[in-house]
């Protein structure tokens, strides 16, 4: 597993390393001061090393879906290079569309799951912390 | 399968298995069970008086957590969640009263299969309409089904999941009204018609952040799917009871951002249990700009239109809104001038819009009309429930 320092990712805190998915780090997204990726959860769960806060871009798609989208676009461009009106071309671009939609849903899901209080309250609406006053 | 009132002939009552026995997850299904005693011999026949109400929603592009569904389920109360403990890539949403099924689950060809045959998901050849009809009919009749799952991430067909009949079933996807048998099962149908310019603008917003995508690839994707879309999906709008058409605004010349939209709610006349909304005077043609002395709006303002029209040789009423809401009082002002909204209290539309102010479209006609359609569906559902209650009360007296 690559260390954060080795890949040149800028860290907000003093040097710490965490085992992270290589793809995520090499994911050429600019790392900015901003939100925390689910990476941190992973690191905490892994329990190894000390935790680094790796900040990601605002709308981060999970890397596997992101890769799939990229691949499918390349494949579609190849398929259509030959014959732009064939069924294969249409099917290839349809796949791109499907994967882009899946990517955007994944992004939304990430955003939706990012608030721990919301997640807790979904499961325990009667808890004291989750009281709401509607009237 | 008919309701109990029809089977008064003592010798031929079909026994439909009450779905109550199949429940274990706390669905609040209340069953009215009527027991008939045939003359001569004692045959106790138990019939279920509650059949699921089925709503169809046709819209392009993937299914699942779309904004319309969330608004719709919110009108009925509760938030729709994916089924707990099941396949995490399931497309189904379940709330207290509503279950939303994604019709992509009825693909007969998975992604590889479609690539081999060179067909898009829009093509009817990629979908199993027989299974769709069978299962929707079963759920409507109160029988739980094992519905396949189409995994959008892997592109494969996953093992099926159990779907228990809810009070309201929404089938959402590309082809809810394509097959005539399925169409006949629908109690109400909606078609979301997004114009090409708006679709392009929305897809740019959605995909430009994605690495690998460029303006050309987004354009190529739309163009490549267009022939199949026009041939198979678009014709469904003539069958819909309500069409929400989203067009570019006419208030801003050459607007290509798609932030201000012109949205038309096209409502078919003469649909059972559905009274179209209207502005000021039903049946007349009204052009209305609410901004003026009583209400100040910011640029570009709001413009309304209402009138009767013909749509694919059907009589329809159209309410159109162009512009966007900036403030709460604009919203409540507009709501107070619309009629036949089927709200339960003054300001309900505004309240629903505010509840989901983070959803896209909450400041323009898309959110407004989606919310209104949700209220209309609630009204339709309550009418059906009332009719059934009256029918079984009458039958019990017999």
Short mmCIF file of C-alpha atoms in Angstrom, two decimals, chain B residues 18-344:
data_model
loop_
_atom_site.label_atom_id
_atom_site.label_comp_id
_atom_site.label_asym_id
_atom_site.label_seq_id
_atom_site.Cartn_x
_atom_site.Cartn_y
_atom_site.Cartn_z
CA UNK B 18 -54.81 -12.58 1.87
CA UNK B 19 -51.42 -10.96 1.71
CA UNK B 20 -51.50 -10.17 5.43
CA UNK B 21 -49.99 -13.56 6.19
CA UNK B 22 -46.93 -12.82 4.11
CA UNK B 23 -46.00 -9.70 6.06
CA UNK B 24 -43.40 -9.56 8.74
CA UNK B 25 -41.77 -6.18 8.33
CA UNK B 26 -44.45 -4.02 9.86
CA UNK B 27 -46.34 -2.94 6.79
CA UNK B 28 -49.51 -1.31 7.92
CA UNK B 29 -51.84 -3.24 5.71
CA UNK B 30 -55.32 -3.34 6.97
CA UNK B 31 -57.40 -6.03 5.41
CA UNK B 32 -61.10 -6.08 5.29
CA UNK B 33 -62.04 -9.66 5.29
CA UNK B 34 -65.51 -10.58 4.30
CA UNK B 35 -66.93 -13.97 4.84
CA UNK B 36 -69.60 -15.19 2.55
CA UNK B 37 -71.79 -18.09 3.31
CA UNK B 38 -73.18 -19.82 0.30
CA UNK B 39 -76.82 -20.81 0.34
CA UNK B 40 -77.25 -24.50 1.10
CA UNK B 41 -73.72 -25.40 1.91
CA UNK B 42 -71.53 -23.51 4.27
CA UNK B 43 -68.58 -22.27 2.28
CA UNK B 44 -66.56 -19.68 4.08
CA UNK B 45 -64.75 -17.66 1.52
CA UNK B 46 -62.40 -14.97 2.62
CA UNK B 47 -61.68 -12.25 0.09
CA UNK B 48 -59.28 -9.37 0.41
CA UNK B 49 -60.82 -5.96 -0.27
CA UNK B 50 -57.54 -4.15 -0.63
CA UNK B 51 -55.72 -4.13 -3.88
CA UNK B 52 -52.51 -2.28 -4.44
CA UNK B 53 -52.78 1.00 -6.29
CA UNK B 54 -50.28 1.04 -9.14
CA UNK B 55 -48.70 4.23 -10.47
CA UNK B 56 -46.46 4.32 -13.52
CA UNK B 57 -43.71 6.87 -14.07
CA UNK B 58 -41.79 7.05 -17.31
CA UNK B 59 -38.52 8.95 -17.42
CA UNK B 60 -35.26 8.65 -19.31
CA UNK B 61 -32.00 7.58 -17.72
CA UNK B 62 -31.41 5.38 -14.71
CA UNK B 63 -33.87 4.66 -11.93
CA UNK B 64 -33.66 4.86 -8.18
CA UNK B 65 -33.28 7.78 -5.96
CA UNK B 66 -34.69 10.30 -8.37
CA UNK B 67 -36.09 13.54 -7.08
CA UNK B 68 -39.64 12.90 -8.21
CA UNK B 69 -39.78 9.65 -6.28
CA UNK B 70 -38.56 11.30 -3.14
CA UNK B 71 -41.14 14.07 -3.43
CA UNK B 72 -43.88 11.57 -4.15
CA UNK B 73 -43.08 9.31 -1.23
CA UNK B 74 -42.73 12.34 1.02
CA UNK B 75 -46.29 13.43 0.19
CA UNK B 76 -47.51 10.08 1.43
CA UNK B 77 -45.40 10.43 4.51
CA UNK B 78 -42.09 8.92 5.42
CA UNK B 79 -38.87 8.63 3.50
CA UNK B 80 -38.33 5.86 1.03
CA UNK B 81 -35.26 3.79 1.72
CA UNK B 82 -33.64 0.86 -0.04
CA UNK B 83 -34.72 -2.43 1.55
CA UNK B 84 -32.64 -3.17 4.62
CA UNK B 85 -30.48 -6.22 4.73
CA UNK B 86 -30.84 -6.96 1.07
CA UNK B 87 -28.67 -6.44 -1.97
CA UNK B 88 -26.98 -3.04 -1.50
CA UNK B 89 -27.28 -2.38 -5.21
CA UNK B 90 -31.02 -2.92 -5.20
CA UNK B 91 -32.98 -0.27 -7.07
CA UNK B 92 -36.09 -0.69 -4.96
CA UNK B 93 -37.25 1.93 -2.45
CA UNK B 94 -39.62 1.15 0.38
CA UNK B 95 -41.49 3.47 2.71
CA UNK B 96 -44.46 2.90 5.02
CA UNK B 97 -47.07 3.15 2.32
CA UNK B 98 -45.16 3.04 -0.92
CA UNK B 99 -42.82 0.73 -2.75
CA UNK B 100 -40.95 1.98 -5.79
CA UNK B 101 -39.79 -0.59 -8.31
CA UNK B 102 -37.29 0.19 -11.02
CA UNK B 103 -38.25 -1.36 -14.32
CA UNK B 104 -34.60 -1.87 -15.26
CA UNK B 105 -34.93 -4.97 -13.09
CA UNK B 106 -36.90 -6.53 -15.92
CA UNK B 107 -34.05 -6.37 -18.40
CA UNK B 108 -33.87 -9.67 -20.19
CA UNK B 109 -30.36 -8.92 -21.43
CA UNK B 110 -27.60 -7.78 -19.12
CA UNK B 111 -24.95 -5.31 -20.23
CA UNK B 112 -22.82 -7.90 -22.02
CA UNK B 113 -25.85 -9.40 -23.66
CA UNK B 114 -26.93 -6.02 -24.96
CA UNK B 115 -23.46 -5.27 -26.25
CA UNK B 116 -23.38 -8.56 -28.15
CA UNK B 117 -26.72 -7.94 -29.75
CA UNK B 118 -25.99 -4.27 -30.29
CA UNK B 119 -29.17 -3.05 -28.57
CA UNK B 120 -29.58 -0.29 -26.05
CA UNK B 121 -31.54 -0.65 -22.81
CA UNK B 122 -34.22 1.49 -24.47
CA UNK B 123 -34.96 -1.25 -26.96
CA UNK B 124 -37.94 -3.47 -26.06
CA UNK B 125 -35.89 -6.49 -27.05
CA UNK B 126 -33.76 -5.95 -23.95
CA UNK B 127 -36.75 -6.16 -21.61
CA UNK B 128 -38.97 -8.99 -20.44
CA UNK B 129 -42.46 -7.54 -20.63
CA UNK B 130 -44.15 -10.84 -19.86
CA UNK B 131 -42.42 -11.07 -16.50
CA UNK B 132 -43.12 -7.40 -15.85
CA UNK B 133 -46.82 -7.89 -16.50
CA UNK B 134 -46.99 -11.09 -14.44
CA UNK B 135 -45.30 -9.60 -11.42
CA UNK B 136 -47.06 -6.24 -11.42
CA UNK B 137 -50.36 -8.08 -11.74
CA UNK B 138 -49.44 -10.37 -8.86
CA UNK B 139 -48.49 -7.48 -6.61
CA UNK B 140 -51.67 -5.67 -7.56
CA UNK B 141 -53.62 -8.73 -6.49
CA UNK B 142 -51.87 -8.91 -3.17
CA UNK B 143 -49.35 -11.66 -3.89
CA UNK B 144 -45.70 -11.15 -2.98
CA UNK B 145 -43.19 -11.77 -5.78
CA UNK B 146 -39.51 -12.51 -6.19
CA UNK B 147 -38.37 -9.73 -8.44
CA UNK B 148 -35.02 -9.89 -10.23
CA UNK B 149 -32.47 -7.18 -9.55
CA UNK B 150 -30.51 -5.45 -12.27
CA UNK B 151 -27.26 -4.16 -10.85
CA UNK B 152 -26.41 -0.85 -12.52
CA UNK B 153 -22.84 -0.91 -11.32
CA UNK B 154 -21.84 -4.37 -12.54
CA UNK B 155 -24.39 -4.55 -15.33
CA UNK B 156 -25.47 -8.03 -14.29
CA UNK B 157 -28.75 -9.54 -13.21
CA UNK B 158 -28.50 -10.33 -9.50
CA UNK B 159 -30.53 -12.90 -7.54
CA UNK B 160 -34.13 -11.80 -6.94
CA UNK B 161 -35.50 -9.99 -3.91
CA UNK B 162 -38.87 -10.41 -2.28
CA UNK B 163 -41.37 -7.63 -2.90
CA UNK B 164 -44.42 -7.60 -0.68
CA UNK B 165 -47.56 -5.86 -1.90
CA UNK B 166 -47.65 -2.33 -0.52
CA UNK B 167 -50.57 0.06 -0.45
CA UNK B 168 -49.10 1.98 -3.35
CA UNK B 169 -46.76 0.55 -5.92
CA UNK B 170 -44.85 2.90 -8.17
CA UNK B 171 -43.19 1.41 -11.23
CA UNK B 172 -40.55 3.72 -12.56
CA UNK B 173 -38.44 3.31 -15.64
CA UNK B 174 -38.19 3.57 -19.36
CA UNK B 175 -41.15 1.42 -20.38
CA UNK B 176 -44.00 1.47 -17.86
CA UNK B 177 -46.55 2.27 -20.54
CA UNK B 178 -45.00 0.45 -23.47
CA UNK B 179 -46.77 -2.86 -23.02
CA UNK B 180 -50.55 -2.55 -23.26
CA UNK B 181 -51.21 -5.17 -20.59
CA UNK B 182 -49.05 -3.34 -18.07
CA UNK B 183 -50.64 -0.06 -19.10
CA UNK B 184 -54.07 -1.42 -18.19
CA UNK B 185 -52.87 -2.27 -14.71
CA UNK B 186 -51.86 1.31 -13.99
CA UNK B 187 -54.26 3.43 -11.93
CA UNK B 188 -52.36 6.56 -12.92
CA UNK B 189 -49.44 7.25 -15.21
CA UNK B 190 -46.97 10.10 -15.51
CA UNK B 191 -44.42 10.91 -18.19
CA UNK B 192 -41.47 13.24 -17.59
CA UNK B 193 -40.72 14.87 -20.91
CA UNK B 194 -37.40 16.71 -20.83
CA UNK B 195 -36.58 18.66 -23.95
CA UNK B 196 -33.25 18.10 -25.67
CA UNK B 197 -31.68 21.41 -24.69
CA UNK B 198 -32.57 20.98 -21.03
CA UNK B 199 -31.45 17.35 -21.08
CA UNK B 200 -28.12 18.43 -22.49
CA UNK B 201 -27.70 21.15 -19.86
CA UNK B 202 -28.58 18.76 -17.02
CA UNK B 203 -26.27 16.06 -18.28
CA UNK B 204 -23.45 18.53 -18.53
CA UNK B 205 -24.02 19.52 -14.93
CA UNK B 206 -24.10 15.91 -13.89
CA UNK B 207 -21.18 14.58 -15.88
CA UNK B 208 -18.65 17.35 -16.35
CA UNK B 209 -17.18 16.71 -12.92
CA UNK B 210 -16.61 13.14 -13.97
CA UNK B 211 -13.14 12.41 -15.29
CA UNK B 212 -13.19 11.07 -18.81
CA UNK B 213 -16.26 13.00 -19.83
CA UNK B 214 -16.09 15.96 -22.12
CA UNK B 215 -18.68 18.07 -23.86
CA UNK B 216 -18.27 15.92 -26.97
CA UNK B 217 -18.73 12.65 -25.16
CA UNK B 218 -21.87 13.87 -23.42
CA UNK B 219 -23.26 15.11 -26.71
CA UNK B 220 -22.34 11.86 -28.48
CA UNK B 221 -24.03 9.84 -25.78
CA UNK B 222 -27.29 11.76 -26.12
CA UNK B 223 -27.17 11.60 -29.92
CA UNK B 224 -26.48 7.88 -30.02
CA UNK B 225 -29.43 7.08 -27.78
CA UNK B 226 -31.79 9.45 -29.50
CA UNK B 227 -33.09 7.13 -32.29
CA UNK B 228 -34.08 4.41 -29.84
CA UNK B 229 -35.48 6.97 -27.42
CA UNK B 230 -37.66 8.55 -30.09
CA UNK B 231 -38.84 5.21 -31.36
CA UNK B 232 -39.65 3.42 -28.11
CA UNK B 233 -39.80 5.76 -25.15
CA UNK B 234 -41.20 9.01 -26.47
CA UNK B 235 -44.46 7.53 -27.88
CA UNK B 236 -45.48 6.57 -24.34
CA UNK B 237 -46.38 10.15 -23.58
CA UNK B 238 -49.64 9.89 -25.46
CA UNK B 239 -50.83 7.30 -22.95
CA UNK B 240 -49.88 9.21 -19.83
CA UNK B 241 -52.53 10.78 -17.63
CA UNK B 242 -50.14 13.59 -16.73
CA UNK B 243 -47.09 14.79 -18.62
CA UNK B 244 -44.55 17.13 -17.07
CA UNK B 245 -42.78 18.81 -19.95
CA UNK B 246 -39.58 20.70 -19.21
CA UNK B 247 -38.46 23.25 -21.76
CA UNK B 248 -35.94 26.07 -21.89
CA UNK B 249 -37.21 29.35 -20.55
CA UNK B 250 -38.72 31.99 -22.80
CA UNK B 251 -38.01 34.77 -20.33
CA UNK B 252 -34.27 34.91 -20.90
CA UNK B 253 -33.14 35.09 -24.50
CA UNK B 254 -30.49 32.51 -25.41
CA UNK B 255 -30.35 30.94 -21.99
CA UNK B 256 -28.34 27.74 -22.13
CA UNK B 257 -27.68 27.11 -18.47
CA UNK B 258 -30.99 25.51 -17.80
CA UNK B 259 -31.29 27.23 -14.44
CA UNK B 260 -34.56 28.92 -15.30
CA UNK B 261 -37.07 26.54 -16.83
CA UNK B 262 -40.42 26.58 -18.48
CA UNK B 263 -42.42 23.67 -17.15
CA UNK B 264 -45.78 22.52 -18.45
CA UNK B 265 -48.14 20.22 -16.60
CA UNK B 266 -50.32 18.55 -19.21
CA UNK B 267 -53.30 16.83 -17.64
CA UNK B 268 -55.62 14.54 -19.51
CA UNK B 269 -59.30 15.32 -19.20
CA UNK B 270 -61.80 12.68 -18.26
CA UNK B 271 -59.44 10.50 -16.26
CA UNK B 272 -61.23 8.70 -13.48
CA UNK B 273 -60.59 10.17 -10.01
CA UNK B 274 -58.28 12.85 -11.39
CA UNK B 275 -59.46 16.45 -11.46
CA UNK B 276 -56.94 18.67 -13.29
CA UNK B 277 -55.74 21.77 -11.48
CA UNK B 278 -56.68 25.12 -12.92
CA UNK B 279 -56.02 28.80 -12.63
CA UNK B 280 -58.89 31.15 -11.82
CA UNK B 281 -61.54 29.73 -14.15
CA UNK B 282 -61.71 26.17 -15.33
CA UNK B 283 -61.80 25.77 -19.09
CA UNK B 284 -60.77 29.29 -20.01
CA UNK B 285 -57.37 30.46 -21.18
CA UNK B 286 -55.42 32.52 -18.71
CA UNK B 287 -52.09 34.25 -18.94
CA UNK B 288 -50.88 35.41 -15.56
CA UNK B 289 -47.86 37.29 -14.28
CA UNK B 290 -48.10 37.28 -10.49
CA UNK B 291 -45.31 39.83 -10.04
CA UNK B 292 -46.63 43.35 -9.69
CA UNK B 293 -47.94 45.54 -6.96
CA UNK B 294 -48.71 42.86 -4.42
CA UNK B 295 -45.71 40.68 -5.13
CA UNK B 296 -42.22 41.73 -6.08
CA UNK B 297 -40.13 39.20 -7.95
CA UNK B 298 -36.51 39.36 -8.97
CA UNK B 299 -35.29 38.86 -12.53
CA UNK B 300 -36.51 37.06 -14.63
CA UNK B 301 -39.81 36.88 -12.78
CA UNK B 302 -42.58 34.31 -13.09
CA UNK B 303 -45.13 33.80 -15.80
CA UNK B 304 -48.09 31.44 -15.75
CA UNK B 305 -50.33 30.11 -18.43
CA UNK B 306 -53.42 27.95 -18.21
CA UNK B 307 -55.67 26.67 -20.94
CA UNK B 308 -57.32 23.75 -22.68
CA UNK B 309 -55.39 22.13 -25.51
CA UNK B 310 -55.24 19.03 -27.61
CA UNK B 311 -52.34 16.67 -27.08
CA UNK B 312 -52.00 13.64 -29.35
CA UNK B 313 -55.70 13.84 -30.08
CA UNK B 314 -56.61 13.86 -26.38
CA UNK B 315 -58.37 16.71 -24.61
CA UNK B 316 -56.00 18.13 -22.03
CA UNK B 317 -55.63 21.08 -19.67
CA UNK B 318 -52.23 22.68 -19.44
CA UNK B 319 -50.81 24.71 -16.60
CA UNK B 320 -47.46 26.23 -17.42
CA UNK B 321 -44.92 28.02 -15.27
CA UNK B 322 -41.93 29.88 -16.61
CA UNK B 323 -39.40 31.34 -14.23
CA UNK B 324 -38.24 30.61 -10.76
CA UNK B 325 -39.20 31.20 -7.16
CA UNK B 326 -36.85 33.21 -5.04
CA UNK B 327 -38.83 33.62 -1.89
CA UNK B 328 -41.32 31.80 0.21
CA UNK B 329 -44.02 34.37 -0.27
CA UNK B 330 -43.90 33.99 -4.06
CA UNK B 331 -44.59 30.32 -3.60
CA UNK B 332 -47.50 30.78 -1.21
CA UNK B 333 -48.95 33.53 -3.39
CA UNK B 334 -48.92 31.25 -6.41
CA UNK B 335 -50.37 28.36 -4.44
CA UNK B 336 -53.25 30.46 -3.18
CA UNK B 337 -54.31 31.23 -6.74
CA UNK B 338 -54.25 27.67 -8.07
CA UNK B 339 -57.38 25.56 -7.69
CA UNK B 340 -58.15 21.87 -7.39
CA UNK B 341 -54.83 21.16 -5.81
CA UNK B 342 -56.18 18.41 -3.51
CA UNK B 343 -54.28 19.84 -0.58
CA UNK B 344 -55.48 19.03 2.91
#
